mmCIF file of C-alpha atoms in Angstrom:
data_model
loop_
_atom_site.group_PDB
_atom_site.id
_atom_site.type_symbol
_atom_site.label_atom_id
_atom_site.label_comp_id
_atom_site.label_asym_id
_atom_site.label_seq_id
_atom_site.Cartn_x
_atom_site.Cartn_y
_atom_site.Cartn_z
ATOM 1 C CA ASN J 159 -123.402 -2.483 -16.153
ATOM 2 C CA ALA J 160 -121.169 -2.010 -13.134
ATOM 3 C CA GLY J 161 -118.593 -4.393 -14.608
ATOM 4 C CA VAL J 162 -116.342 -5.981 -11.980
ATOM 5 C CA THR J 163 -116.712 -4.660 -8.438
ATOM 6 C CA GLN J 164 -114.487 -5.411 -5.459
ATOM 7 C CA THR J 165 -114.866 -4.730 -1.773
ATOM 8 C CA PRO J 166 -113.278 -3.460 0.361
ATOM 9 C CA LYS J 167 -111.021 -0.901 -1.356
ATOM 10 C CA PHE J 168 -108.540 -0.876 1.519
ATOM 11 C CA ARG J 169 -107.952 -3.079 4.543
ATOM 12 C CA ILE J 170 -105.367 -3.412 7.282
ATOM 13 C CA LEU J 171 -105.102 -6.817 8.943
ATOM 14 C CA LYS J 172 -103.067 -8.006 11.878
ATOM 15 C CA ILE J 173 -100.923 -11.111 11.457
ATOM 16 C CA GLY J 174 -103.044 -14.217 11.939
ATOM 17 C CA GLN J 175 -106.388 -12.569 11.172
ATOM 18 C CA SER J 176 -108.652 -13.784 8.385
ATOM 19 C CA MET J 177 -110.755 -11.962 5.846
ATOM 20 C CA THR J 178 -112.663 -12.377 2.610
ATOM 21 C CA LEU J 179 -112.180 -10.155 -0.416
ATOM 22 C CA GLN J 180 -115.395 -9.888 -2.362
ATOM 23 C CA CYS J 181 -115.651 -9.828 -6.164
ATOM 24 C CA THR J 182 -118.813 -9.571 -8.241
ATOM 25 C CA GLN J 183 -119.345 -9.187 -11.979
ATOM 26 C CA ASP J 184 -122.583 -8.442 -13.778
ATOM 27 C CA MET J 185 -121.509 -9.347 -17.320
ATOM 28 C CA ASN J 186 -122.510 -13.022 -17.053
ATOM 29 C CA HIS J 187 -118.882 -14.031 -17.610
ATOM 30 C CA ASN J 188 -117.981 -17.647 -16.987
ATOM 31 C CA TYR J 189 -114.310 -16.992 -16.310
ATOM 32 C CA MET J 190 -113.083 -15.194 -13.220
ATOM 33 C CA TYR J 191 -109.598 -14.637 -11.797
ATOM 34 C CA TRP J 192 -107.783 -13.365 -8.744
ATOM 35 C CA TYR J 193 -104.380 -11.682 -9.125
ATOM 36 C CA ARG J 194 -102.029 -10.042 -6.714
ATOM 37 C CA GLN J 195 -99.661 -7.262 -7.633
ATOM 38 C CA ASP J 196 -96.680 -6.453 -5.435
ATOM 39 C CA PRO J 197 -95.005 -3.023 -5.762
ATOM 40 C CA GLY J 198 -93.144 -2.644 -9.051
ATOM 41 C CA MET J 199 -94.190 -6.071 -10.253
ATOM 42 C CA GLY J 200 -96.579 -7.541 -12.755
ATOM 43 C CA LEU J 201 -99.699 -9.480 -11.818
ATOM 44 C CA LYS J 202 -99.482 -13.001 -10.449
ATOM 45 C CA LEU J 203 -102.449 -15.353 -10.730
ATOM 46 C CA ILE J 204 -103.694 -16.725 -7.414
ATOM 47 C CA TYR J 205 -106.793 -18.721 -8.387
ATOM 48 C CA TYR J 206 -109.174 -18.830 -11.292
ATOM 49 C CA SER J 207 -112.544 -20.296 -12.171
ATOM 50 C CA VAL J 208 -113.999 -21.381 -15.493
ATOM 51 C CA GLY J 209 -117.557 -21.562 -14.187
ATOM 52 C CA ALA J 210 -119.721 -21.954 -11.117
ATOM 53 C CA GLY J 211 -118.488 -24.829 -8.988
ATOM 54 C CA ILE J 212 -115.092 -25.061 -10.740
ATOM 55 C CA THR J 213 -111.904 -23.490 -9.422
ATOM 56 C CA ASP J 214 -108.213 -24.071 -10.022
ATOM 57 C CA LYS J 215 -104.897 -22.883 -8.639
ATOM 58 C CA GLY J 216 -102.765 -20.270 -10.328
ATOM 59 C CA GLU J 217 -99.091 -19.487 -9.732
ATOM 60 C CA VAL J 218 -99.292 -18.360 -6.088
ATOM 61 C CA PRO J 219 -102.248 -20.088 -4.332
ATOM 62 C CA ASN J 220 -100.672 -20.766 -0.934
ATOM 63 C CA GLY J 221 -102.441 -18.996 1.920
ATOM 64 C CA TYR J 222 -105.618 -18.389 -0.077
ATOM 65 C CA ASN J 223 -108.879 -20.143 -0.807
ATOM 66 C CA VAL J 224 -111.707 -19.456 -3.220
ATOM 67 C CA SER J 225 -115.213 -20.627 -3.959
ATOM 68 C CA ARG J 226 -117.531 -20.081 -6.902
ATOM 69 C CA SER J 227 -121.099 -20.912 -5.962
ATOM 70 C CA THR J 228 -122.644 -18.499 -8.483
ATOM 71 C CA THR J 229 -121.610 -17.095 -11.867
ATOM 72 C CA GLU J 230 -121.490 -13.568 -10.447
ATOM 73 C CA ASP J 231 -119.403 -13.982 -7.303
ATOM 74 C CA PHE J 232 -115.849 -15.156 -6.739
ATOM 75 C CA PRO J 233 -114.697 -14.399 -3.168
ATOM 76 C CA LEU J 234 -111.065 -14.815 -2.099
ATOM 77 C CA ARG J 235 -110.433 -15.968 1.455
ATOM 78 C CA LEU J 236 -107.244 -15.255 3.383
ATOM 79 C CA GLU J 237 -106.743 -17.463 6.431
ATOM 80 C CA LEU J 238 -104.026 -16.593 8.959
ATOM 81 C CA ALA J 239 -102.816 -13.435 7.233
ATOM 82 C CA ALA J 240 -99.054 -12.955 6.916
ATOM 83 C CA PRO J 241 -96.970 -9.847 6.040
ATOM 84 C CA SER J 242 -96.056 -11.534 2.727
ATOM 85 C CA GLN J 243 -99.702 -11.150 1.709
ATOM 86 C CA THR J 244 -99.441 -7.367 1.752
ATOM 87 C CA SER J 245 -100.307 -6.509 -1.828
ATOM 88 C CA VAL J 246 -102.929 -5.105 -4.163
ATOM 89 C CA TYR J 247 -105.492 -7.704 -5.184
ATOM 90 C CA PHE J 248 -107.311 -7.547 -8.495
ATOM 91 C CA CYS J 249 -110.294 -9.590 -9.522
ATOM 92 C CA ALA J 250 -110.985 -10.014 -13.244
ATOM 93 C CA SER J 251 -113.567 -11.660 -15.440
ATOM 94 C CA ARG J 252 -113.715 -12.719 -19.048
ATOM 95 C CA GLY J 253 -116.380 -13.826 -21.471
ATOM 96 C CA GLN J 254 -116.227 -17.026 -23.446
ATOM 97 C CA GLY J 255 -114.683 -16.786 -26.885
ATOM 98 C CA SER J 256 -111.297 -15.971 -28.319
ATOM 99 C CA SER J 257 -111.934 -12.268 -28.854
ATOM 100 C CA TYR J 258 -112.688 -11.348 -25.236
ATOM 101 C CA GLU J 259 -110.212 -9.495 -23.078
ATOM 102 C CA GLN J 260 -110.145 -9.631 -19.275
ATOM 103 C CA TYR J 261 -111.950 -6.867 -17.407
ATOM 104 C CA PHE J 262 -110.425 -5.898 -14.098
ATOM 105 C CA GLY J 263 -112.004 -4.676 -10.900
ATOM 106 C CA PRO J 264 -110.617 -1.556 -9.149
ATOM 107 C CA GLY J 265 -108.479 -3.531 -6.731
ATOM 108 C CA THR J 266 -108.199 -4.022 -2.971
ATOM 109 C CA ARG J 267 -105.119 -2.701 -1.191
ATOM 110 C CA LEU J 268 -104.328 -5.019 1.717
ATOM 111 C CA THR J 269 -101.710 -4.394 4.393
ATOM 112 C CA VAL J 270 -100.822 -7.065 6.940
ATOM 113 C CA THR J 271 -98.889 -5.824 9.978
ATOM 114 C CA GLU F 248 -92.861 -22.987 -16.998
ATOM 115 C CA ASP F 249 -94.720 -20.152 -18.687
ATOM 116 C CA LYS F 250 -92.769 -16.918 -18.856
ATOM 117 C CA VAL F 251 -93.334 -13.394 -20.177
ATOM 118 C CA VAL F 252 -90.446 -10.942 -20.085
ATOM 119 C CA GLN F 253 -90.702 -7.240 -20.807
ATOM 120 C CA SER F 254 -87.967 -4.768 -21.601
ATOM 121 C CA PRO F 255 -86.917 -2.232 -20.709
ATOM 122 C CA LEU F 256 -88.144 -2.300 -17.119
ATOM 123 C CA SER F 257 -88.317 1.478 -17.076
ATOM 124 C CA LEU F 258 -88.001 4.263 -19.583
ATOM 125 C CA VAL F 259 -87.851 8.035 -19.222
ATOM 126 C CA VAL F 260 -88.518 10.205 -22.260
ATOM 127 C CA HIS F 261 -89.640 13.706 -23.158
ATOM 128 C CA GLU F 262 -92.904 14.675 -24.763
ATOM 129 C CA GLY F 263 -92.833 14.109 -28.486
ATOM 130 C CA ASP F 264 -90.431 11.177 -28.354
ATOM 131 C CA THR F 265 -91.299 7.788 -29.850
ATOM 132 C CA VAL F 266 -90.908 4.710 -27.654
ATOM 133 C CA THR F 267 -90.840 0.976 -28.320
ATOM 134 C CA LEU F 268 -91.694 -1.473 -25.565
ATOM 135 C CA ASN F 269 -90.738 -5.128 -25.928
ATOM 136 C CA CYS F 270 -92.408 -8.309 -24.778
ATOM 137 C CA SER F 271 -91.099 -11.838 -25.278
ATOM 138 C CA TYR F 272 -93.089 -14.880 -24.259
ATOM 139 C CA GLU F 273 -92.944 -18.611 -23.687
ATOM 140 C CA VAL F 274 -96.514 -19.673 -23.051
ATOM 141 C CA THR F 275 -97.936 -23.174 -23.410
ATOM 142 C CA ASN F 276 -100.935 -23.443 -25.710
ATOM 143 C CA PHE F 277 -100.410 -19.846 -26.734
ATOM 144 C CA ARG F 278 -103.406 -18.166 -28.284
ATOM 145 C CA SER F 279 -102.895 -14.405 -28.110
ATOM 146 C CA LEU F 280 -100.830 -11.605 -26.604
ATOM 147 C CA LEU F 281 -102.529 -8.796 -24.728
ATOM 148 C CA TRP F 282 -101.286 -5.328 -23.836
ATOM 149 C CA TYR F 283 -102.626 -3.333 -20.886
ATOM 150 C CA LYS F 284 -101.970 0.158 -19.541
ATOM 151 C CA GLN F 285 -101.954 0.643 -15.773
ATOM 152 C CA GLU F 286 -102.108 4.084 -14.144
ATOM 153 C CA LYS F 287 -102.159 3.621 -10.347
ATOM 154 C CA LYS F 288 -105.324 1.558 -10.587
ATOM 155 C CA ALA F 289 -106.642 -1.458 -12.472
ATOM 156 C CA PRO F 290 -105.112 -2.331 -15.845
ATOM 157 C CA THR F 291 -107.046 -1.118 -18.875
ATOM 158 C CA PHE F 292 -107.043 -3.083 -22.097
ATOM 159 C CA LEU F 293 -105.114 -1.788 -25.115
ATOM 160 C CA PHE F 294 -104.676 -4.543 -27.701
ATOM 161 C CA MET F 295 -105.161 -8.237 -28.302
ATOM 162 C CA LEU F 296 -102.874 -9.763 -30.937
ATOM 163 C CA THR F 297 -103.584 -13.170 -32.372
ATOM 164 C CA SER F 298 -102.005 -13.231 -35.822
ATOM 165 C CA SER F 299 -98.396 -12.671 -36.735
ATOM 166 C CA GLY F 300 -97.424 -9.596 -38.717
ATOM 167 C CA ILE F 301 -100.730 -7.764 -38.484
ATOM 168 C CA GLU F 302 -100.367 -4.373 -36.852
ATOM 169 C CA LYS F 303 -103.068 -3.157 -34.529
ATOM 170 C CA LYS F 304 -103.376 0.596 -34.176
ATOM 171 C CA SER F 305 -105.213 2.952 -31.884
ATOM 172 C CA GLY F 306 -104.325 6.601 -32.251
ATOM 173 C CA ARG F 307 -100.640 7.022 -31.427
ATOM 174 C CA LEU F 308 -100.318 3.458 -30.144
ATOM 175 C CA SER F 309 -99.609 0.454 -32.318
ATOM 176 C CA SER F 310 -98.576 -3.114 -31.694
ATOM 177 C CA ILE F 311 -97.468 -6.138 -33.651
ATOM 178 C CA LEU F 312 -96.865 -9.809 -32.896
ATOM 179 C CA ASP F 313 -94.201 -12.163 -34.222
ATOM 180 C CA LYS F 314 -95.290 -15.742 -33.431
ATOM 181 C CA LYS F 315 -92.177 -17.264 -34.963
ATOM 182 C CA GLU F 316 -89.775 -15.293 -32.754
ATOM 183 C CA LEU F 317 -92.243 -15.214 -29.809
ATOM 184 C CA PHE F 318 -92.308 -11.503 -29.189
ATOM 185 C CA SER F 319 -94.438 -8.417 -29.492
ATOM 186 C CA ILE F 320 -93.716 -4.701 -29.521
ATOM 187 C CA LEU F 321 -95.811 -1.750 -28.471
ATOM 188 C CA ASN F 322 -94.997 1.562 -30.138
ATOM 189 C CA ILE F 323 -96.094 4.948 -28.876
ATOM 190 C CA THR F 324 -95.412 7.909 -31.149
ATOM 191 C CA ALA F 325 -95.421 11.603 -30.173
ATOM 192 C CA THR F 326 -95.575 10.691 -26.479
ATOM 193 C CA GLN F 327 -97.539 12.852 -24.059
ATOM 194 C CA THR F 328 -97.368 13.155 -20.273
ATOM 195 C CA GLY F 329 -100.657 11.254 -20.135
ATOM 196 C CA ASP F 330 -98.872 8.216 -21.557
ATOM 197 C CA SER F 331 -96.943 7.884 -18.294
ATOM 198 C CA ALA F 332 -97.980 4.523 -16.882
ATOM 199 C CA VAL F 333 -96.958 0.919 -16.444
ATOM 200 C CA TYR F 334 -97.454 -1.080 -19.623
ATOM 201 C CA LEU F 335 -98.127 -4.769 -19.112
ATOM 202 C CA CYS F 336 -98.137 -7.538 -21.648
ATOM 203 C CA ALA F 337 -99.665 -10.937 -21.031
ATOM 204 C CA GLY F 338 -99.708 -14.281 -22.799
ATOM 205 C CA ASP F 339 -103.112 -15.877 -23.216
ATOM 206 C CA HIS F 340 -103.554 -19.650 -22.879
ATOM 207 C CA ALA F 341 -105.920 -21.642 -25.050
ATOM 208 C CA GLY F 342 -107.662 -24.865 -24.399
ATOM 209 C CA GLY F 343 -108.826 -27.013 -21.523
ATOM 210 C CA THR F 344 -108.952 -25.673 -17.988
ATOM 211 C CA SER F 345 -106.208 -23.127 -18.751
ATOM 212 C CA TYR F 346 -108.544 -21.261 -21.051
ATOM 213 C CA GLY F 347 -108.365 -17.524 -20.575
ATOM 214 C CA LYS F 348 -105.522 -17.721 -18.065
ATOM 215 C CA LEU F 349 -103.109 -14.834 -18.562
ATOM 216 C CA THR F 350 -99.409 -14.915 -17.689
ATOM 217 C CA PHE F 351 -98.198 -11.351 -17.142
ATOM 218 C CA GLY F 352 -94.795 -9.806 -17.622
ATOM 219 C CA GLN F 353 -93.344 -7.572 -14.928
ATOM 220 C CA GLY F 354 -94.266 -4.412 -16.790
ATOM 221 C CA THR F 355 -92.426 -1.428 -18.270
ATOM 222 C CA ILE F 356 -92.663 1.826 -16.320
ATOM 223 C CA LEU F 357 -92.874 4.683 -18.823
ATOM 224 C CA THR F 358 -92.336 8.242 -17.595
ATOM 225 C CA VAL F 359 -92.906 11.092 -20.032
ATOM 226 C CA HIS F 360 -91.538 14.482 -18.982
ATOM 227 C CA PRO F 361 -92.976 17.720 -20.397
#
């Protein structure tokens, strides 16, 4: 099992550009999440999904969009990138059941200049 | 609004010291409290606490939950330089579409000097 994989690892965007952060998990988890982590801060939830075709907003969804067409993939779309979106982005997944923890991907470091 | 607060925000100790990290929470439909360790990369899972008063232990690390007072502590005994990291706690939501959603605290930065 590869677990949770994210691409790219690093990216520099100019203000106003768009991009998609990819996230894939091979554990057949229903639940997937996108977090951002600013320097010296904890993780803030952007969007999450409880299954294919179902997504919901987290704490900081503005400026982002997601889709969940398959169980495995949960891409995060940034439209019109802004400097405030400079952050490290983590994707996570979780199995169903009360004893499962969240597994995190390695992260994508995004800089918007 | 859901809130998880950790203290202290940072801590500097020497090898061999014992440290206690605190986490208080106000989380709707609370189910469990999770602790993660983060070393310049993705967080790695340490503990999940569901029941009050039952200590979970892994080597030199231990943690306990108090559901009445809404807090948890993470203890690390005989600290080593490899324990240097950010320690995150998170409240886990139960039920409905919030299932599995974690609310994270801001983290405690632990630095262990040789």
